[in-house]
Coordinates of C-alpha atoms and ligand atoms in Angstrom, one line a residue:
M1 CA -21.9 -61.0 -9.3
L2 CA -22.5 -64.1 -11.2
V3 CA -25.8 -65.6 -12.3
R4 CA -26.5 -69.3 -13.0
S5 CA -29.7 -71.0 -14.1
I6 CA -30.5 -74.6 -13.5
P7 CA -33.6 -76.2 -15.0
I8 CA -35.0 -79.0 -12.9
K9 CA -37.7 -81.3 -14.1
L10 CA -40.9 -81.1 -12.1
K11 CA -43.6 -83.6 -11.3
V12 CA -46.6 -81.5 -11.6
N13 CA -50.3 -81.7 -10.7
D14 CA -53.4 -80.3 -12.2
L15 CA -53.2 -77.1 -10.2
I16 CA -49.8 -76.2 -11.6
I17 CA -50.9 -77.0 -15.1
K18 CA -54.0 -74.8 -14.7
T19 CA -51.9 -72.1 -13.2
I20 CA -49.7 -72.1 -16.3
E21 CA -52.7 -72.0 -18.6
L22 CA -54.2 -69.1 -16.7
Y23 CA -50.9 -67.2 -16.6
K24 CA -50.8 -67.6 -20.4
I25 CA -54.3 -66.2 -20.8
G26 CA -53.4 -63.4 -18.5
L27 CA -50.1 -62.7 -20.3
Q28 CA -51.9 -62.5 -23.7
H29 CA -54.5 -60.2 -22.1
C30 CA -51.8 -57.8 -20.8
V31 CA -49.9 -58.0 -24.1
D32 CA -53.1 -57.1 -26.0
V33 CA -53.9 -54.1 -23.7
S34 CA -50.3 -53.0 -23.7
W35 CA -50.1 -53.1 -27.5
D36 CA -53.5 -51.6 -28.2
M37 CA -53.2 -48.8 -25.7
R38 CA -49.5 -48.2 -26.5
I39 CA -48.5 -48.6 -22.8
R40 CA -45.1 -50.1 -22.4
N41 CA -44.6 -49.3 -18.7
N42 CA -45.7 -51.9 -16.2
I43 CA -46.8 -49.4 -13.5
K44 CA -48.9 -47.5 -16.1
L45 CA -50.4 -50.7 -17.4
H46 CA -51.2 -52.0 -13.9
P47 CA -54.6 -50.2 -13.4
F48 CA -55.9 -51.4 -16.7
V49 CA -55.3 -55.1 -16.3
Y50 CA -54.6 -56.0 -12.6
S51 CA -58.2 -56.6 -11.5
N52 CA -58.9 -58.6 -14.7
L53 CA -56.0 -60.9 -13.8
R54 CA -57.2 -61.3 -10.3
N55 CA -60.8 -62.0 -11.5
I56 CA -59.6 -64.9 -13.7
G57 CA -57.9 -66.3 -10.6
L58 CA -54.3 -65.4 -10.8
P59 CA -52.7 -64.8 -7.3
S60 CA -51.5 -61.2 -6.9
Q61 CA -47.8 -61.9 -7.2
L62 CA -48.2 -63.8 -10.5
A63 CA -50.5 -61.0 -11.7
V64 CA -47.7 -58.5 -11.1
S65 CA -45.1 -60.8 -12.9
C66 CA -47.5 -61.1 -15.8
I67 CA -47.8 -57.4 -16.2
K68 CA -44.1 -56.8 -16.1
Q69 CA -43.4 -59.7 -18.5
A70 CA -46.0 -58.4 -21.0
C71 CA -44.4 -55.0 -21.1
G72 CA -41.0 -56.6 -21.8
I73 CA -42.5 -58.6 -24.7
V74 CA -44.3 -55.7 -26.2
K75 CA -41.2 -53.5 -26.0
R76 CA -39.3 -55.9 -28.2
A77 CA -42.1 -56.7 -30.6
K78 CA -42.5 -55.4 -34.1
N79 CA -45.9 -56.8 -34.6
K80 CA -48.7 -57.6 -32.1
P81 CA -47.3 -60.5 -30.1
F82 CA -49.1 -63.8 -29.9
I83 CA -48.2 -65.9 -26.8
N84 CA -47.9 -69.6 -27.7
K85 CA -45.5 -70.6 -25.0
V86 CA -45.1 -69.2 -21.6
S87 CA -42.6 -69.0 -18.8
V88 CA -44.2 -68.2 -15.5
R89 CA -42.0 -65.8 -13.5
Y90 CA -41.7 -66.6 -9.8
N91 CA -40.1 -64.3 -7.3
P92 CA -38.8 -65.4 -3.9
P93 CA -40.0 -65.3 -1.2
R94 CA -43.3 -63.8 -2.4
S95 CA -44.4 -66.4 -5.0
F96 CA -42.0 -69.3 -4.2
S97 CA -39.6 -70.7 -1.7
F98 CA -37.2 -73.6 -1.6
K99 CA -36.2 -75.4 1.6
N100 CA -35.2 -78.9 2.5
N101 CA -35.6 -80.0 -1.1
I102 CA -39.2 -78.9 -1.1
L103 CA -40.3 -76.3 -3.7
S104 CA -43.3 -74.3 -2.5
I105 CA -44.9 -72.3 -5.3
S106 CA -48.0 -70.1 -5.7
T107 CA -50.8 -71.5 -7.8
I108 CA -54.4 -70.4 -8.4
K109 CA -55.4 -72.2 -5.2
G110 CA -52.6 -71.2 -2.8
R111 CA -49.2 -72.7 -2.3
V112 CA -48.3 -76.2 -3.6
K113 CA -45.3 -78.1 -2.3
I114 CA -43.3 -80.2 -4.6
P115 CA -40.3 -82.4 -3.6
I116 CA -37.3 -81.9 -5.8
Q117 CA -34.2 -83.9 -6.4
I118 CA -31.2 -81.6 -7.1
P119 CA -28.6 -83.0 -9.5
E120 CA -25.2 -83.3 -7.9
Y121 CA -23.6 -80.7 -10.3
A122 CA -26.0 -78.1 -9.2
L123 CA -25.7 -78.6 -5.4
K124 CA -23.1 -75.8 -4.9
Y125 CA -25.5 -73.2 -6.4
F126 CA -28.1 -73.8 -3.7
D127 CA -25.8 -72.0 -1.3
W128 CA -26.2 -68.9 -3.5
K129 CA -29.0 -66.4 -3.3
I130 CA -32.1 -67.6 -5.3
V131 CA -33.6 -64.9 -7.5
E132 CA -36.4 -64.7 -10.0
S133 CA -37.0 -68.1 -11.5
L134 CA -39.1 -69.7 -14.2
L135 CA -41.8 -72.3 -14.5
T136 CA -41.9 -73.6 -18.0
Q137 CA -43.5 -76.3 -20.1
N138 CA -42.0 -78.0 -23.1
K139 CA -43.5 -81.0 -25.0
G140 CA -45.5 -82.2 -22.0
K141 CA -42.6 -81.9 -19.6
Y142 CA -42.4 -79.3 -16.9
Y143 CA -39.4 -77.5 -15.6
F144 CA -38.6 -75.1 -12.8
T145 CA -35.5 -73.1 -13.7
F146 CA -33.9 -71.8 -10.6
T147 CA -31.8 -68.7 -11.0
F148 CA -29.0 -68.1 -8.6
A149 CA -26.9 -65.0 -7.9
G150 CA -23.6 -65.4 -6.2
E151 CA -19.8 -64.9 -6.4
D152 CA -17.5 -67.4 -8.0
V153 CA -14.8 -68.6 -5.7
Q154 CA -12.1 -67.4 -8.0
N155 CA -13.6 -63.9 -8.0
S156 CA -14.8 -63.8 -4.4
N157 CA -12.3 -61.1 -3.3
Q158 CA -12.8 -58.8 -6.2
H159 CA -15.7 -57.1 -8.0
K160 CA -14.5 -57.1 -11.5
Q161 CA -16.8 -56.6 -14.4
I162 CA -16.5 -59.1 -17.2
L163 CA -17.8 -57.7 -20.4
G164 CA -18.5 -59.9 -23.4
I165 CA -18.7 -58.4 -26.8
D166 CA -20.4 -60.0 -29.8
L167 CA -19.3 -58.9 -33.2
G168 CA -22.0 -58.3 -35.8
V169 CA -24.6 -60.4 -37.3
N170 CA -27.1 -57.6 -37.3
K171 CA -25.2 -55.0 -35.4
L172 CA -21.5 -54.2 -35.5
A173 CA -21.1 -54.9 -31.7
V174 CA -23.3 -55.8 -28.8
T175 CA -22.1 -55.9 -25.2
S176 CA -23.2 -58.3 -22.5
D177 CA -24.4 -55.3 -20.4
G178 CA -26.9 -54.5 -23.1
R179 CA -25.4 -51.9 -25.4
F180 CA -25.9 -52.1 -29.1
Y181 CA -23.5 -50.4 -31.6
G182 CA -23.7 -49.8 -35.3
K183 CA -27.3 -50.9 -35.9
N184 CA -27.5 -48.9 -39.1
I185 CA -24.3 -50.1 -40.7
K186 CA -25.7 -53.1 -42.4
Q187 CA -28.3 -51.0 -44.2
L188 CA -25.6 -48.5 -45.2
R189 CA -23.4 -51.3 -46.4
I190 CA -26.2 -52.7 -48.6
K191 CA -26.8 -49.3 -50.1
H192 CA -23.1 -48.8 -50.6
D193 CA -22.8 -52.2 -52.4
K194 CA -25.7 -51.4 -54.7
F195 CA -24.0 -48.2 -55.7
V196 CA -20.7 -49.9 -56.3
S197 CA -22.3 -52.5 -58.5
I198 CA -24.0 -49.8 -60.6
L199 CA -20.7 -48.0 -61.0
Q200 CA -18.9 -51.2 -61.9
S201 CA -21.5 -52.1 -64.6
K202 CA -20.9 -48.7 -66.2
G203 CA -17.2 -49.2 -66.6
T204 CA -16.4 -45.7 -67.7
R205 CA -13.3 -43.8 -66.6
A206 CA -15.4 -41.4 -64.5
S207 CA -17.2 -44.3 -62.8
K208 CA -13.8 -46.0 -62.1
R209 CA -12.6 -42.8 -60.4
K210 CA -15.8 -42.6 -58.4
L211 CA -15.3 -46.2 -57.3
K212 CA -11.8 -45.5 -56.0
N213 CA -13.1 -42.5 -54.0
L214 CA -16.0 -44.5 -52.6
S215 CA -13.7 -47.2 -51.3
G216 CA -11.7 -44.7 -49.4
T217 CA -14.9 -43.0 -48.1
W218 CA -16.2 -46.3 -46.8
N219 CA -12.9 -47.2 -45.1
R220 CA -12.7 -43.8 -43.3
F221 CA -16.4 -44.2 -42.3
M222 CA -15.7 -47.6 -40.7
R223 CA -12.6 -46.4 -39.0
L224 CA -14.5 -43.5 -37.4
Q225 CA -17.3 -45.9 -36.3
N226 CA -14.8 -48.3 -34.8
H227 CA -13.0 -45.4 -33.0
N228 CA -16.3 -44.2 -31.5
I229 CA -17.6 -47.7 -30.5
S230 CA -14.3 -48.7 -28.9
K231 CA -14.1 -45.5 -27.0
S232 CA -17.6 -45.8 -25.7
I233 CA -17.1 -49.4 -24.6
V234 CA -13.8 -48.9 -22.9
E235 CA -15.0 -45.7 -21.2
S236 CA -17.6 -47.7 -19.3
L237 CA -15.1 -50.0 -17.7
N238 CA -12.5 -49.6 -14.9
N239 CA -9.0 -50.7 -14.1
G240 CA -9.0 -54.5 -13.4
D241 CA -12.1 -55.3 -15.5
V242 CA -12.0 -57.8 -18.3
I243 CA -13.2 -57.6 -21.9
V244 CA -14.0 -60.9 -23.6
M245 CA -14.2 -61.0 -27.4
E246 CA -14.4 -63.7 -30.0
D247 CA -11.2 -65.1 -31.5
L248 CA -11.7 -64.2 -35.1
K249 CA -9.6 -67.1 -36.3
G250 CA -12.5 -69.3 -35.4
I251 CA -15.1 -67.1 -37.1
R252 CA -14.3 -68.2 -40.6
T253 CA -15.4 -71.7 -39.9
T254 CA -18.6 -70.9 -38.0
A255 CA -20.3 -69.1 -40.9
K256 CA -21.0 -66.3 -38.4
Y257 CA -18.6 -64.0 -40.3
N258 CA -20.8 -62.3 -42.7
K259 CA -20.7 -60.5 -46.0
W260 CA -21.7 -57.0 -45.1
V261 CA -18.8 -56.1 -42.9
H262 CA -15.4 -57.3 -44.0
K263 CA -13.2 -59.1 -41.5
W264 CA -10.7 -56.2 -41.4
A265 CA -13.4 -54.0 -39.9
F266 CA -13.9 -56.4 -37.1
R267 CA -10.2 -56.8 -36.6
Q268 CA -9.8 -53.1 -36.6
L269 CA -12.5 -52.7 -34.0
Q270 CA -10.9 -55.3 -31.8
S271 CA -7.5 -53.7 -32.1
F272 CA -8.9 -50.3 -31.2
I273 CA -10.7 -51.8 -28.2
E274 CA -7.5 -53.6 -27.2
Y275 CA -5.2 -50.6 -27.2
K276 CA -7.7 -48.3 -25.4
A277 CA -8.3 -51.1 -22.9
L278 CA -4.7 -51.8 -22.2
D279 CA -4.1 -48.0 -21.5
K280 CA -6.7 -48.2 -18.7
G281 CA -5.4 -51.5 -17.2
I282 CA -8.4 -53.5 -18.6
R283 CA -7.6 -57.0 -19.7
V284 CA -8.7 -58.2 -23.1
V285 CA -9.1 -61.9 -23.6
Y286 CA -10.3 -64.0 -26.6
V287 CA -12.5 -67.1 -26.6
N288 CA -13.5 -69.5 -29.3
P289 CA -16.8 -68.4 -30.7
R290 CA -18.1 -71.9 -31.3
Y291 CA -21.7 -72.2 -29.9
T292 CA -21.8 -68.7 -28.5
S293 CA -24.5 -67.8 -31.0
K294 CA -26.4 -71.1 -30.6
S295 CA -26.6 -71.5 -26.9
C296 CA -29.3 -70.2 -24.5
S297 CA -27.7 -67.6 -22.3
V298 CA -29.9 -68.6 -19.4
C299 CA -29.6 -72.5 -19.2
H300 CA -26.7 -72.9 -21.7
N301 CA -28.2 -75.7 -23.7
T302 CA -28.1 -75.6 -27.5
K303 CA -31.7 -76.6 -28.2
T304 CA -32.6 -73.2 -29.6
V305 CA -34.3 -71.7 -32.6
R306 CA -33.5 -68.4 -34.2
H307 CA -35.9 -66.2 -36.0
S308 CA -35.5 -62.6 -37.2
G309 CA -32.8 -61.5 -34.9
F310 CA -34.2 -63.4 -31.8
I311 CA -33.1 -66.6 -30.2
E312 CA -35.6 -68.8 -28.3
C313 CA -34.7 -71.6 -26.0
K314 CA -36.7 -74.8 -26.4
I315 CA -35.9 -75.9 -22.8
C316 CA -36.4 -72.9 -20.5
G317 CA -38.3 -70.7 -22.9
H318 CA -36.0 -67.8 -22.6
N319 CA -36.3 -65.4 -25.6
S320 CA -33.9 -62.6 -26.4
D321 CA -32.1 -60.6 -29.0
S322 CA -29.7 -63.2 -30.5
D323 CA -26.6 -60.9 -30.6
F324 CA -27.2 -59.8 -27.0
G325 CA -27.5 -63.5 -26.0
S326 CA -24.2 -64.2 -27.8
S327 CA -22.4 -61.5 -25.9
K328 CA -23.6 -62.9 -22.6
N329 CA -22.5 -66.3 -23.7
I330 CA -19.1 -65.0 -24.6
A331 CA -18.7 -63.4 -21.1
Q332 CA -19.9 -66.6 -19.4
L333 CA -17.6 -68.8 -21.6
Y334 CA -14.7 -66.9 -20.2
Q335 CA -16.0 -67.2 -16.6
R336 CA -16.4 -71.0 -16.9
N337 CA -13.1 -71.7 -18.6
M338 CA -10.9 -69.0 -17.3
C339 CA -7.7 -70.8 -17.7
R340 CA -8.4 -71.9 -21.3
A341 CA -9.0 -68.5 -22.7
I342 CA -6.3 -66.9 -24.8
V343 CA -5.1 -63.8 -23.1
N344 CA -4.1 -60.7 -25.0
T345 CA -3.6 -62.2 -28.4
P346 CA -1.7 -59.5 -30.3
V347 CA -3.8 -57.8 -32.9
D348 CA -1.9 -56.6 -35.9
L349 CA -2.3 -52.8 -35.6
A350 CA -0.8 -52.1 -39.0
S351 CA -3.6 -54.0 -40.7
D352 CA -6.2 -51.3 -40.3
D353 CA -4.5 -49.0 -42.7
S354 CA -3.0 -51.4 -45.1
V355 CA -6.2 -53.3 -45.9
L356 CA -8.3 -51.4 -48.4
N357 CA -10.4 -54.1 -50.1
V358 CA -14.0 -52.9 -50.2
Ligands
LIG401 ZN1 -32.7 -71.9 -21.9

């Protein structure tokens, strides 16, 4: 199953603008209640907010979307969230439909019909199934981002999973099906480095011996982590599936490669994934990581901002964990350019033991 999102500029009227405003007020209300009452589940939140949402004038389907969306936002938040931009979630056929180039969407005063011109490149997706889509506003412009689910022609006769893996900015590895590995390693590494610099400044014979031991300890620890992570990733896949990773050769120039885990650790993780995958008949391919951390994983444009581990799209308003977004981009990059990906680049298996620079 593939998912594509196509943002289309809308000519809007006052009703739609008011609907977005009300949805925003409703969303903030749900977020406040969810946060204050510590309810993160939309079914449990429902009785506390639904009638308020209906009273301010939201149609029932948008009220339901609002509650769900609020729980998602609160679940990810570290501090009480303030909504300054909103994407109204529409679900077909209950809150919108699209037929003969006419978009019909729910507003605070019933359905509104808007004629839409589909750009030529997007025509083929309108044969796919339309799923939950977004109404967004950005700098006075309005967009309806259609989301389609379908099968690529190249994959139509097979149901292979394509799993993208993003290698560490904040976590060691994040997969495009939403698994996070090695979240605590960055902290451990910082502690480790502090200890190393204390020992180095001492410069005694005992401290030098300790340093040597420490280096070995850290390498064994990373090796074990990499074994466990690669095992868990490969175990979730089946014969015929595809793993997509970043070509580390490109990482040096993208500034994504970071200080806290040395490149050998990433290379080791890739090599462990690779040999476990090949054993199970899972293909491993590598793509150029350029833009994978900058692009929106929903609408694919690069007008995004990053803040404290999250990436927010300036066009469609999508907001998600930045490493998770990258992993989805990596999988999608392979799907879009299947022939250009490098297949099974040999990874130097010897390097994981021979490199011991901590
Ligand atoms: Zn976007």
